[in-house]
Coordinates of C-alpha atoms and ligand atoms in Angstrom, one line a residue:
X22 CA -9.3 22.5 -27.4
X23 CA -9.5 19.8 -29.5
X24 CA -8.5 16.4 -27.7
X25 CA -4.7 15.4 -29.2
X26 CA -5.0 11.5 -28.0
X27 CA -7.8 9.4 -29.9
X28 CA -10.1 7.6 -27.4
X29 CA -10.9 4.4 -29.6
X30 CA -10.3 1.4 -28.0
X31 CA -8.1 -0.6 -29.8
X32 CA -10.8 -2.8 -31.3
X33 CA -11.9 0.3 -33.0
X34 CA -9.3 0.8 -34.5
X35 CA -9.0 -2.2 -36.1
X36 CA -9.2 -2.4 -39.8
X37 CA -9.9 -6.1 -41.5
X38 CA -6.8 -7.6 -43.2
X39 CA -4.2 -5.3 -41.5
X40 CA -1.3 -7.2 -39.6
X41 CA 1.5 -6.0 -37.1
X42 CA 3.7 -9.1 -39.2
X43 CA 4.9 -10.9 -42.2
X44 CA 5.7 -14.7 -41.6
X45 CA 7.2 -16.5 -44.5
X46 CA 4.9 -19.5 -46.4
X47 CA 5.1 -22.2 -43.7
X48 CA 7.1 -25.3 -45.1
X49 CA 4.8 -27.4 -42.1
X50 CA 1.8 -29.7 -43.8
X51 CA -1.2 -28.5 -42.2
X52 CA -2.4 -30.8 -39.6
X53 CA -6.1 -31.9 -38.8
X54 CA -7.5 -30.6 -35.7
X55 CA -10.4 -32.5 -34.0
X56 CA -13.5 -30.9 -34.9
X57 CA -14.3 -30.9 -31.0
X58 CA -11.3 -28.3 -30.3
X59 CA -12.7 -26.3 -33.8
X60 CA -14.4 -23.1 -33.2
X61 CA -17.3 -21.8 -35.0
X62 CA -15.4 -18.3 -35.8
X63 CA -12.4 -17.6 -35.0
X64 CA -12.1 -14.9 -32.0
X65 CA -12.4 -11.3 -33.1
X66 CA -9.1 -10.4 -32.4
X67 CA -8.0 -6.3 -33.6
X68 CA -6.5 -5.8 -37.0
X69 CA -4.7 -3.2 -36.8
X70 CA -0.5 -2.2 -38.5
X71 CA 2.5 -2.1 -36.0
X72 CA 2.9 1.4 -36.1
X73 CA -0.8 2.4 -34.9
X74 CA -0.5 -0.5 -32.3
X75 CA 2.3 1.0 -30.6
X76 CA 1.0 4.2 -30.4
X77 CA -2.2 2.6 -29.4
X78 CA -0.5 1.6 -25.9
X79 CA 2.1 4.3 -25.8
X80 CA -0.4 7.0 -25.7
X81 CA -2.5 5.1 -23.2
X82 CA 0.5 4.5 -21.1
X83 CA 0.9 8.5 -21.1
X84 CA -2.7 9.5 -19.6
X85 CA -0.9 7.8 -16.4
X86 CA -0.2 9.4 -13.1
X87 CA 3.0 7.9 -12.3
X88 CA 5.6 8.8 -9.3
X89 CA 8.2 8.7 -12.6
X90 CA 6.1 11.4 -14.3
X91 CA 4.3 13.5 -11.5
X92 CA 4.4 14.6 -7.8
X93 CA 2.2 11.8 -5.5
X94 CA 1.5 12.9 -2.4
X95 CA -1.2 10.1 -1.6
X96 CA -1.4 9.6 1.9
X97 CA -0.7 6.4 3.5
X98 CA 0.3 5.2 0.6
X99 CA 3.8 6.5 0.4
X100 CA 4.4 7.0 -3.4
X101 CA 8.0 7.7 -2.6
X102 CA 10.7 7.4 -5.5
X103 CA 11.2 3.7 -6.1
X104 CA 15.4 3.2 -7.3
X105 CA 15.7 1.8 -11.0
X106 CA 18.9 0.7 -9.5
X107 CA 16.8 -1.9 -7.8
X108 CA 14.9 -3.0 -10.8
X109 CA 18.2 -3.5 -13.0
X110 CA 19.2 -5.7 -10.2
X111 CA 16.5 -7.5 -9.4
X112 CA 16.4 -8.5 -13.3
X113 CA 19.9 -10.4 -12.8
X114 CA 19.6 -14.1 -14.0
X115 CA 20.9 -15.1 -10.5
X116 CA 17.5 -14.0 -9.0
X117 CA 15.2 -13.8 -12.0
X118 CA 16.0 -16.8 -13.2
X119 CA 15.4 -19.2 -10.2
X120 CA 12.4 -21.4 -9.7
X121 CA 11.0 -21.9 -6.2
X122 CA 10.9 -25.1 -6.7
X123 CA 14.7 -26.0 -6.8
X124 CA 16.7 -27.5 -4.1
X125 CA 18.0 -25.9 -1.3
X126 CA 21.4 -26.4 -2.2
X127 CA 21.7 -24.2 -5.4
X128 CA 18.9 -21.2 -3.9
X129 CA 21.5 -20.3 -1.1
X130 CA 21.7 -16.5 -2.7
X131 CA 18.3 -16.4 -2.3
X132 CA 17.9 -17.7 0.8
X133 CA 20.3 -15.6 2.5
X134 CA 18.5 -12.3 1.5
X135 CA 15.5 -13.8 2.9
X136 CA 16.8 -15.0 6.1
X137 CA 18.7 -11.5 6.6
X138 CA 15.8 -9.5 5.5
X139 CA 13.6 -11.2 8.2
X140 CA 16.5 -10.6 10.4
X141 CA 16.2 -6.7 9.3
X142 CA 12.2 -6.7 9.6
X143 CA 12.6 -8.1 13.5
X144 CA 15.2 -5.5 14.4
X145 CA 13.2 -2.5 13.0
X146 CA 10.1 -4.2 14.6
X147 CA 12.2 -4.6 18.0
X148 CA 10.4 -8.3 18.0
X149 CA 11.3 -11.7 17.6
X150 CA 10.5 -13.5 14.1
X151 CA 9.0 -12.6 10.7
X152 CA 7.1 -13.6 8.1
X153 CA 8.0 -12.9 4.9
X154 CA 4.9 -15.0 3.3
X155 CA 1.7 -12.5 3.0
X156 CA 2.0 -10.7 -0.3
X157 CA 0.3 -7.3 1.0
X158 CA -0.4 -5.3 3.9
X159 CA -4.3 -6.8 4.1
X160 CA -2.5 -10.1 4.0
X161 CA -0.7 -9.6 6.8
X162 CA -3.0 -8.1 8.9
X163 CA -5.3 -11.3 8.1
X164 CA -2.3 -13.5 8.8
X165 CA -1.2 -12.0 11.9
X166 CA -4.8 -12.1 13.0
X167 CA -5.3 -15.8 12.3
X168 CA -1.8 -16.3 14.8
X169 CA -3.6 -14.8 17.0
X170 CA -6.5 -16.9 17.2
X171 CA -4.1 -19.8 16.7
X172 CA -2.5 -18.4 20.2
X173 CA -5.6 -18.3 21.8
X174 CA -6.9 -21.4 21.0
X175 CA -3.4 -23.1 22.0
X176 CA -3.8 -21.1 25.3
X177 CA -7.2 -22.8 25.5
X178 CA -8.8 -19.1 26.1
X179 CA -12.1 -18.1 23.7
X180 CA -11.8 -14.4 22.6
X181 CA -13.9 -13.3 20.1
X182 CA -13.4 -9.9 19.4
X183 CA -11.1 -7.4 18.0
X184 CA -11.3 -4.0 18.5
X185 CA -10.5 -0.8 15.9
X186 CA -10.3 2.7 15.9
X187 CA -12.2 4.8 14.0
X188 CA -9.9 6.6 12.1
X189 CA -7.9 2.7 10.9
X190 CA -7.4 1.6 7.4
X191 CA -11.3 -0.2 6.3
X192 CA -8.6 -3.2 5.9
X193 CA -8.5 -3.5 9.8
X194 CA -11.9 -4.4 10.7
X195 CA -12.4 -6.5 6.9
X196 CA -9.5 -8.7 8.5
X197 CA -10.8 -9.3 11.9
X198 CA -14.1 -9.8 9.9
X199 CA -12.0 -12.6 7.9
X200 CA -10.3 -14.2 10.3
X201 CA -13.8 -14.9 12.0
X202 CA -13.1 -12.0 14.5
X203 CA -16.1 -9.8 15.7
X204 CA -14.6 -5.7 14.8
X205 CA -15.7 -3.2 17.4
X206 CA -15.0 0.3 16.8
X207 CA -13.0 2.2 19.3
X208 CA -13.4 5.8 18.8
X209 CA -11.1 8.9 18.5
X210 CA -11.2 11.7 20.9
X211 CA -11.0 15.2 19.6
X212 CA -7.0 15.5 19.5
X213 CA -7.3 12.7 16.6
X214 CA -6.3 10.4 19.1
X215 CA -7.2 6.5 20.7
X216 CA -10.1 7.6 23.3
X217 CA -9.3 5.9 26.2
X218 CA -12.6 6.0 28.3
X219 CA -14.1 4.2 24.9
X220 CA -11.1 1.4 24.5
X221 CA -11.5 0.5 28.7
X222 CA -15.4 0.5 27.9
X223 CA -14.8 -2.0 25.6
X224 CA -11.9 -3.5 26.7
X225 CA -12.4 -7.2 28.7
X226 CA -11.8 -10.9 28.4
X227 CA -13.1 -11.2 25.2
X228 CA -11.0 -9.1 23.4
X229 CA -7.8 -11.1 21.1
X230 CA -6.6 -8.3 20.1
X231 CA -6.5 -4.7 19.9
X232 CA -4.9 -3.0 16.5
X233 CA -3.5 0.3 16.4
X234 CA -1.8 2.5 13.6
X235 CA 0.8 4.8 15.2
X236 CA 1.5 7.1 13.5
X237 CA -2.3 7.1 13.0
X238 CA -4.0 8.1 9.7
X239 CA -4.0 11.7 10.4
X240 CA 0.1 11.7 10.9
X241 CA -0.6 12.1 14.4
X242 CA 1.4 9.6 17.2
X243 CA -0.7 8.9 20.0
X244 CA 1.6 9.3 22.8
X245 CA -0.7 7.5 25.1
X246 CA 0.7 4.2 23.5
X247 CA 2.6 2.9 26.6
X248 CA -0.5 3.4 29.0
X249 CA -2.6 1.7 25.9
X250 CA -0.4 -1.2 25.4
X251 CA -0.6 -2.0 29.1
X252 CA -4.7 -1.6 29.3
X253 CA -4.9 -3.9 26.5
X254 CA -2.2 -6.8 28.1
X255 CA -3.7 -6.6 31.4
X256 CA -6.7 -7.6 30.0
X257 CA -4.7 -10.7 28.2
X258 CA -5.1 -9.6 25.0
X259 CA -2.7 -8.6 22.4
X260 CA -1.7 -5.2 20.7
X261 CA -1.4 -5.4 16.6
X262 CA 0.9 -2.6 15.3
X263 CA -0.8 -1.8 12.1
X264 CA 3.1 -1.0 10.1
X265 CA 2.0 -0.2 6.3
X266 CA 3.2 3.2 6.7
X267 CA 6.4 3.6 9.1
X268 CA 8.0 6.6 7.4
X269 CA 7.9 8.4 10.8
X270 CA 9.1 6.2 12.9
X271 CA 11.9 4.1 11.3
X272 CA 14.7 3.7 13.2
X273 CA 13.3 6.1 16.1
X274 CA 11.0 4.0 17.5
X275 CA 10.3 0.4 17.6
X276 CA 6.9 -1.4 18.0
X277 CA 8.0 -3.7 19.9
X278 CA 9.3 -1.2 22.5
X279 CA 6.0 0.4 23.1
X280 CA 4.0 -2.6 23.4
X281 CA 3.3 -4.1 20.2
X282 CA 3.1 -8.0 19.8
X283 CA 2.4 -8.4 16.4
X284 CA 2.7 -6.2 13.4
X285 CA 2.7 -6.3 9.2
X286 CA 5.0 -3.6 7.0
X287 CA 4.4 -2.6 3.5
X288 CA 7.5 -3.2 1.8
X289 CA 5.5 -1.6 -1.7
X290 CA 4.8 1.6 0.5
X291 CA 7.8 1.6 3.1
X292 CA 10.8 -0.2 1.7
X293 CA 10.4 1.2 -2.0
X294 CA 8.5 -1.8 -3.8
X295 CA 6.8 0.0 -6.6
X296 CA 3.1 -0.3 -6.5
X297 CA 0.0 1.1 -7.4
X298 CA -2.5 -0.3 -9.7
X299 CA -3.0 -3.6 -7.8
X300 CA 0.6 -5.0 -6.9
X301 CA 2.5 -6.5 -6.5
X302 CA 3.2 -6.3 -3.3
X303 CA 4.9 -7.8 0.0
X304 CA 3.5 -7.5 3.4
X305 CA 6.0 -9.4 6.3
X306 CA 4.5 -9.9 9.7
X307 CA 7.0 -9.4 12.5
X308 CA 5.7 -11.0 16.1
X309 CA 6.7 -11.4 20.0
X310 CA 8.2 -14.7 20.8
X311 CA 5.2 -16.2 22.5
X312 CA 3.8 -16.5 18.9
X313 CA 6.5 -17.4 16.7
X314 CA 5.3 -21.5 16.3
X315 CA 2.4 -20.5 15.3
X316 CA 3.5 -18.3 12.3
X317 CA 3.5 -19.4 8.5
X318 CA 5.2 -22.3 7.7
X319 CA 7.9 -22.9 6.3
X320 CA 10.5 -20.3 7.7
X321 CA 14.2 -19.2 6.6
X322 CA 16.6 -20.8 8.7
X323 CA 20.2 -21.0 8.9
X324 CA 22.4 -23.7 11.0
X325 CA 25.8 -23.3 13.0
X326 CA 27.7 -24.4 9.5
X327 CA 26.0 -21.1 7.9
X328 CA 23.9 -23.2 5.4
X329 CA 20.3 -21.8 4.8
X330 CA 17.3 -24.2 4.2
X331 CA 13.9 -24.0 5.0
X332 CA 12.2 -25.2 7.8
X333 CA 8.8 -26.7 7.6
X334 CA 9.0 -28.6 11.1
X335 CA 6.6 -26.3 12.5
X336 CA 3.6 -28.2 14.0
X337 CA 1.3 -25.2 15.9
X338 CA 1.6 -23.0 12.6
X339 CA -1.3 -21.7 10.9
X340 CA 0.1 -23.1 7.5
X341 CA 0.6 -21.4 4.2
X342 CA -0.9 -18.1 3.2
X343 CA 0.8 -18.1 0.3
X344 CA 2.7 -20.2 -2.5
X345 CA 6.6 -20.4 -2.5
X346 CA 8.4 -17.6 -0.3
X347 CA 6.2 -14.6 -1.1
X348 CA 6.7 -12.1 -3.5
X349 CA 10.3 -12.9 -3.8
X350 CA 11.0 -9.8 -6.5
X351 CA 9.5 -7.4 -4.0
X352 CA 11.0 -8.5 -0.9
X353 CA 14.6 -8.5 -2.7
X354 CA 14.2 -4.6 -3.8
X355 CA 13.0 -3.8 0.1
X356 CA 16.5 -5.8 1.1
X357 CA 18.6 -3.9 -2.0
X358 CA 16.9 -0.4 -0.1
X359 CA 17.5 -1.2 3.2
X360 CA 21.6 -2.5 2.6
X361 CA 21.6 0.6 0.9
X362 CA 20.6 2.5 4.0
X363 CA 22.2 1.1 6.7
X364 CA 21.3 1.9 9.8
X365 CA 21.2 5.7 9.7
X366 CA 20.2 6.0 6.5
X367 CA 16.8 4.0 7.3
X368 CA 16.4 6.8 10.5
X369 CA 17.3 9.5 7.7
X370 CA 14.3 8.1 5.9
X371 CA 12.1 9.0 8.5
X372 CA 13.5 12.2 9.3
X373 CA 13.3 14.0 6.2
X374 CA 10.0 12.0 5.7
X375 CA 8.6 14.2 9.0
X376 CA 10.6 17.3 7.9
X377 CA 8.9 17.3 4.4
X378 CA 5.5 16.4 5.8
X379 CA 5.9 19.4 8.0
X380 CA 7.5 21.8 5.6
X381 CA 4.2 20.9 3.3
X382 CA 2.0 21.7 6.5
X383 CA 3.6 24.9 7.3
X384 CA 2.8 25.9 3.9
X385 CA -0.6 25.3 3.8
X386 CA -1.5 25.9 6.6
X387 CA -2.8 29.2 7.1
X388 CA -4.9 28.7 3.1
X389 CA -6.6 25.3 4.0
X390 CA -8.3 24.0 7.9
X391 CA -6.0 21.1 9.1
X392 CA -8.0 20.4 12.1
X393 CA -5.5 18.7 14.3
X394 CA -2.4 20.3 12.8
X395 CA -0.1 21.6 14.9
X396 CA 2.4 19.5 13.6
X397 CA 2.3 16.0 11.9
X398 CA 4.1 12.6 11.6
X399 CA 4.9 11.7 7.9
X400 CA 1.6 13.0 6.5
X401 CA -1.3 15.2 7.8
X402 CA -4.7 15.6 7.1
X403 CA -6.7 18.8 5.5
X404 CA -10.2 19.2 5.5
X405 CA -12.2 21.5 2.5
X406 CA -15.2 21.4 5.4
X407 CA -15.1 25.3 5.7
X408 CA -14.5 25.8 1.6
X409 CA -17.6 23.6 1.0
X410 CA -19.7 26.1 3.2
X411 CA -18.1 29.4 2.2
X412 CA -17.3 28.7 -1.4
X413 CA -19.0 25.5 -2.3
X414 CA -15.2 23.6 -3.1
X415 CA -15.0 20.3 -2.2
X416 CA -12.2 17.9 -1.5
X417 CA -12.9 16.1 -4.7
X418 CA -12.8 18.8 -7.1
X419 CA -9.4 19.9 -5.3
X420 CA -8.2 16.7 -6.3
X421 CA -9.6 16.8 -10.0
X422 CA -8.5 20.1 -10.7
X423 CA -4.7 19.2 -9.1
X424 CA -4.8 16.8 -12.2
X425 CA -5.2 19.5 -14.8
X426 CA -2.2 20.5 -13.1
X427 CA 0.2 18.1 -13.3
X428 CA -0.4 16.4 -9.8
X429 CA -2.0 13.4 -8.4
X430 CA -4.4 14.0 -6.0
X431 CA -3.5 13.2 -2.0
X432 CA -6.1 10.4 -1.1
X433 CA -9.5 12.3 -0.9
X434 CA -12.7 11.4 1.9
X435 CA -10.1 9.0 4.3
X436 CA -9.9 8.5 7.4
X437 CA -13.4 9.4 7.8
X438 CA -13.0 11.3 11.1
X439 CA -12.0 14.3 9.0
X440 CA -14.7 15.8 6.5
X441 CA -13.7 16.6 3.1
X442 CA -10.6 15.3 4.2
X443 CA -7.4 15.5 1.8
X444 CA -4.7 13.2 3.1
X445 CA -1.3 14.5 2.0
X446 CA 1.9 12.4 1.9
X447 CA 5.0 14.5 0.4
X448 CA 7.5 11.5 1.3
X449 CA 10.9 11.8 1.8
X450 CA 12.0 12.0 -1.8
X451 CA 10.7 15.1 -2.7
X452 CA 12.7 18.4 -3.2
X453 CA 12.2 21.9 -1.8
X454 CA 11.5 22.9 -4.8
X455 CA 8.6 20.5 -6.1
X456 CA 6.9 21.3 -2.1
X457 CA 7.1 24.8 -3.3
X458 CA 5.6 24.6 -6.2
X459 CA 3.0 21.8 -5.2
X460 CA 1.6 24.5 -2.1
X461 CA 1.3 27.5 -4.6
X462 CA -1.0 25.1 -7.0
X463 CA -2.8 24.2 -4.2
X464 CA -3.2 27.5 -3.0
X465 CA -4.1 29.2 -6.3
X466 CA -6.8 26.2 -6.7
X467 CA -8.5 27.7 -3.9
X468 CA -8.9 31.0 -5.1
X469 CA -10.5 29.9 -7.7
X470 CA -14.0 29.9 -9.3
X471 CA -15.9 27.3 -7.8
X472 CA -17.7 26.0 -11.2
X473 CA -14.1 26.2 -12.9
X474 CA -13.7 23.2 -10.1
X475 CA -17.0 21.6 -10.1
X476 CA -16.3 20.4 -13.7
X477 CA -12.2 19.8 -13.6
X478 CA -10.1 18.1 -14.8
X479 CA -10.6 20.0 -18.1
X480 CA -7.4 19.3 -19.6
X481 CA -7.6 15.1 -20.0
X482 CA -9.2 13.1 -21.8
X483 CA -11.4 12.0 -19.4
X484 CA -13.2 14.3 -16.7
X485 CA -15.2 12.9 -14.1
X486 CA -16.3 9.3 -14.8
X487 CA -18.9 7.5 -12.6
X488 CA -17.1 6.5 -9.3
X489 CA -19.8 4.6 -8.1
X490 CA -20.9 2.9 -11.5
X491 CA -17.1 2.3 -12.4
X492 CA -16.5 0.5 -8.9
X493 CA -20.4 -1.5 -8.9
X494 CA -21.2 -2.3 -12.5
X495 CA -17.3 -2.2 -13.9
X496 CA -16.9 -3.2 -17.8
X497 CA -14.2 -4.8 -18.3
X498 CA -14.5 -6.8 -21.3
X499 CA -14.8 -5.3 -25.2
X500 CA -18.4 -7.1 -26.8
X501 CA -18.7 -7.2 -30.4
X502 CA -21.8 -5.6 -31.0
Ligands
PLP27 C1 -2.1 0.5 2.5 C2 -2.5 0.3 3.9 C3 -3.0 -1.0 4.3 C4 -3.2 -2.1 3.4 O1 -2.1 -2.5 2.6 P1 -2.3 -3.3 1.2 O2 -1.0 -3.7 0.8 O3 -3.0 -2.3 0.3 O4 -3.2 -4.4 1.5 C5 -3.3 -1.2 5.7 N1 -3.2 -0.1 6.5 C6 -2.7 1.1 6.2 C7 -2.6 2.2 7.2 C8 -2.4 1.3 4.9 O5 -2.0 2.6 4.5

C-alpha cells in the first residue's frame, strides 16, 4: 500500500521564493546594522506556502500515539484520561497570567492552592509536610534523598549507602547515585516480592535509607511492609516510599501508616497532569516531621489571620531544587482533580484502577504467562518468555504489531525481573468495552504468524527504527548538505 503521509522533512519541502505571508511595503527607513552582528548568509530557513505548512505539522501531529487518540496501557506510567476541564481552567488569566515574581499580596489565589495542595499531598501521604518544588518523580526522589543526607549529617551519623530492589524504577539507584549515595541492590524473592534474608544481609549502620515501591513494579503489594519498615528503623535508617504510581492504594492506604518517612508522587502520572514526551511534570515530596527543616526552601505558609506568604526562614534546608514554586500549571490541574474528587472519589480512583487492572488480567490470562499473577495492584506484568521458545514472538514485536492496531504498546523489557516482560496499565478510565476489545487484539496477535510480527508495524510510516542508534548517536538537527 502506498504510504498516504509524505515523509519529507519540512526542509524538503521547501521551495525558493514561497512564503506563508504578505506584509505591506514597510513605511520604516532601513537602518544600518553593524557589520559585526551581519551574517555571511542568511540562515536557511524553509520556503514553503501556508497551506503545505500546516499540513506539514498536522499530518506529523497525526502519526502520534496519544491517550486522546488511542488506548495506553503503559505501565507505571499511568496514561489515564487527563480532563480538558482542567486545561480550560488552568488557561484563566487569574492563573496564567501571573508572574512568580510578584508580591505576595496580589498571588494569594495562588498561594492558597498551593498551601492546600500540600495540605492534600500530607494527608494522602499520612505524613507531615510537602514539597511542592521538584518538577518530576526523579526530582523528588533526588530531593528527598539529599534530606536525607541533610538529616544524617545534622544528626552527626555517616551513612553512606542506600539500598534498592531489583525490580525499582533505574531512577532509584541513578538518585542515590546523585545524591552521592552508594546503591546496593536488594533482591526479589520468587513471589515478586522484597527478599528479606537479602535486605537483613545488607541491612546495618551504614544504610540512610532504604526505598521501596509498594505497589511494586509488577502490581504486586508486598505485604511484608510493616515487618520491613521496622528492620530498616531499627537499624536507624529511613524507608523512602517510592509514590509515582499510587493508583492502588489512594485513599486505602497511607505511606506513612506502614512505615514510610519520606516519599515523592507523580502528579503527571497520579493526579492527571498530562505527560509524555518529556514534561512537564510535578513531582511533591511528602516527609515525617523529624525532616521537615530540612526540606526545600521556601515553603507555603499561612498565619492565624489566614494570609498566605512564603516562608524562606528555613536555616537546615537543603535550598532550592528548583526556580519559583515548581511547575505551578501542573500542580494546579493535580489540585482541580483532586477538589473534584473529594475524598471518596480519590479511593474510587483506586478502586476501579485495581478492578480494571484485574478485569485485563483475568482476560489474558489463560493466552499469555503472567508469572506472579494471581491477582494484581493497578497493573501486572506478562512475560512472552514461553512464546519466544515455542513460537519465536517476542515482547517487542507484540508491542509493534499492537501499533498497527490502533494501540500503544504497555512498557516492554521492565522491570527486569520478568523476561520478555509486557507491563500493562489499563487505568481507571478505561471502559468495559475498550478492555474487551484491547484482550481480543492481544489475543489474536498471538496466534499469529511469527514473521507477520518479526517485521510489524506494517501499517505506519515508520517500522522499526534503530533503538539503540536513535538513543546513542540521536540526529536532531536538519544540515544543509
Ligand atoms: C515514572 C516513574 C518514576 C520517575 O518519574 P519521572 O517523573 O519520569 O522522573 C519513578 N518511579 C516509578 C515507579 C515510576 O513509574
Amino acid at each position: 500500500m502506498e504510504k498516504l503521509q509524505s515523509t519529507n522533512l519540512i526542509f524538503e519541502i521547501s521551495k525558493s521564493g514561497r512564503r506563508c505571508h504578505t506584509l505591506p511595503p514597510s513605511g520604516v527607513p532601513a537602518a544600518k546594522l553593524d557589520s559585526r552582528f551581519q551574517r555571511v548568509a542568511p540562515p536557511p530557513l524553509p520556503e514553503v506556502a501556508e497551506l503545505d505548512l500546516v499540513r506539514h505539522f498536522t499530518n506529523l501531529s497525526s502519526r502520534n500515539m496519544a491517550i486522546d487518540c488511542n488506548f495506553y496501557p503503559l505501565g507505571s506510567c499511568t496514561m489515564k484520561y487527563n480532563p480538558k476541564r482542567h486545561e480550560r481552567l488552568v488557561a484563566f488569566p487569574g492563573f496564567a497570567g501571573l508572574h512568580p515574581l510578584q508580591p505576595d499580596c496580589t498571588i494569594q489565589g495562588m498561594l492558597a492552592i498551593l498551601y492546600e495542595t500540600q495540605l492534600f499531598l500530607t494527608e494522602i501521604a499520612g505524613l507531615h509536610a510537602c514539597s511542592l518544588q521538584p518538577a518530576a518523580g526523579a526530582q523528588g526522589e533526588l530531593t528527598a534523598l539529599l534530606v536525607a543526607a541533610a538529616y544524617f549529617k545534622h544528626r552527626g551519623e555517616n551513612r553512606t549507602r542506600v539500598l534498592v530492589p531489583d525490580s525499582a524504577h533505574g531512577t532509584n539507584p541513578a538518585s542515590a547515585a546523585i545524591a552521592g549515595f552508594d546503591s546496593v541492590t536488594i533482591k526479589s524473592g520468587e513471589d515478586g516480592l522484597v527478599e528479606l534474608a537479602d535486605l537483613e544481609s545488607k541491612l546495618d549502620e551504614r544504610t540512610a535509607v532504604f526505598m521501596i515501591t509498594n505497589p511494586n513494579t509488577l502490581g504486586l503489594f508486598d505485604n511484608q511492609i510493616l515487618e520491613i519498615t521496622r528492620k530498616v528503623h531499627e537499624k536507624g535508617a529511613l524507608v523512602y516510599l517510592d509514590g509515582a504510581n499510587m493508583n492502588a492504594i489512594l485513599g486505602i492506604t497511607r505511606p506513612g501508616d506502614f512505615g514510610a518517612d519520606m516519599m515523592h508522587y507523580n502528579v503527571h502520572k497520579t493526579f492527571t497532569g498530562p505527560h509524555g514526551a518529556g514534561g512537564p511534570g510535578s513531582g511533591p515530596i511528602a516527609v515525617r516531621d523529624m525532616l521537615e527543616p530540612f526540606l526545600p526552601a521556601p515553603m507555603v505558609v499561612k498565619d492565624s489571620a489566614g494570609v498566605f506568604s512564603l516562608k524562606h526562614d528555613m536555616p537546615l534546608s537543603i535550598g532550592r531544587v528548583r526556580s519559583f514554586f515548581g511547575n505551578v500549571g501542573v500542580i494546579v490541574r493535580g489540585w482541580l482533580y483532586l477538589r473534584t474528587l473529594g475524598p471518596n472519589g480519590v479511593r474510587q480512583v483506586s478502586e476501579q484502577a485495581v478492578l480494571n487492572a484485574n478485569y485485563l488480567l483475568a482476560l489474558l490470562k489463560g493466552h499469555i504467562e503472567v508469572p506472579r499473577g494471581d491477582t494484581c495492584m493497578h497493573e501486572f506484568v506478562a512475560s512472552a518468555r514461553l512464546l519466544r521458545r515455542e513460537k519465536r514472538i517476542s515482547a517487542m514485536d507484540i508491542a509493534k504489531r499492537l501499533l498497527d492496531k490502533g494501540y500503544h504498546s504497555p512498557t516492554v523489557y521492565f522491570p527486569m525481573v520478568v523476561a520478555e516482560a509486557l507491563m500493562i496499565e489499563p487505568t481507571e478510565t478505561e471502559s468495559q468495552e475498550t478492555l474487551d476489545q484491547f484482550a481480543g487484539t492481544l489475543i489474536s496477535i498471538l496466534a499469529e504468524d511469527a514473521d507477520l510480527l518479526h517485521n510489524a508495524p506494517h501499517d505506519l510510516t515508520i517500522s522499526r527504527p534503530d533503538e539503540v542508534a536513535a538513543t546513542k548517536q540521536p540526529v536532531l538537527r536538519w544540515k544543509s548538505a
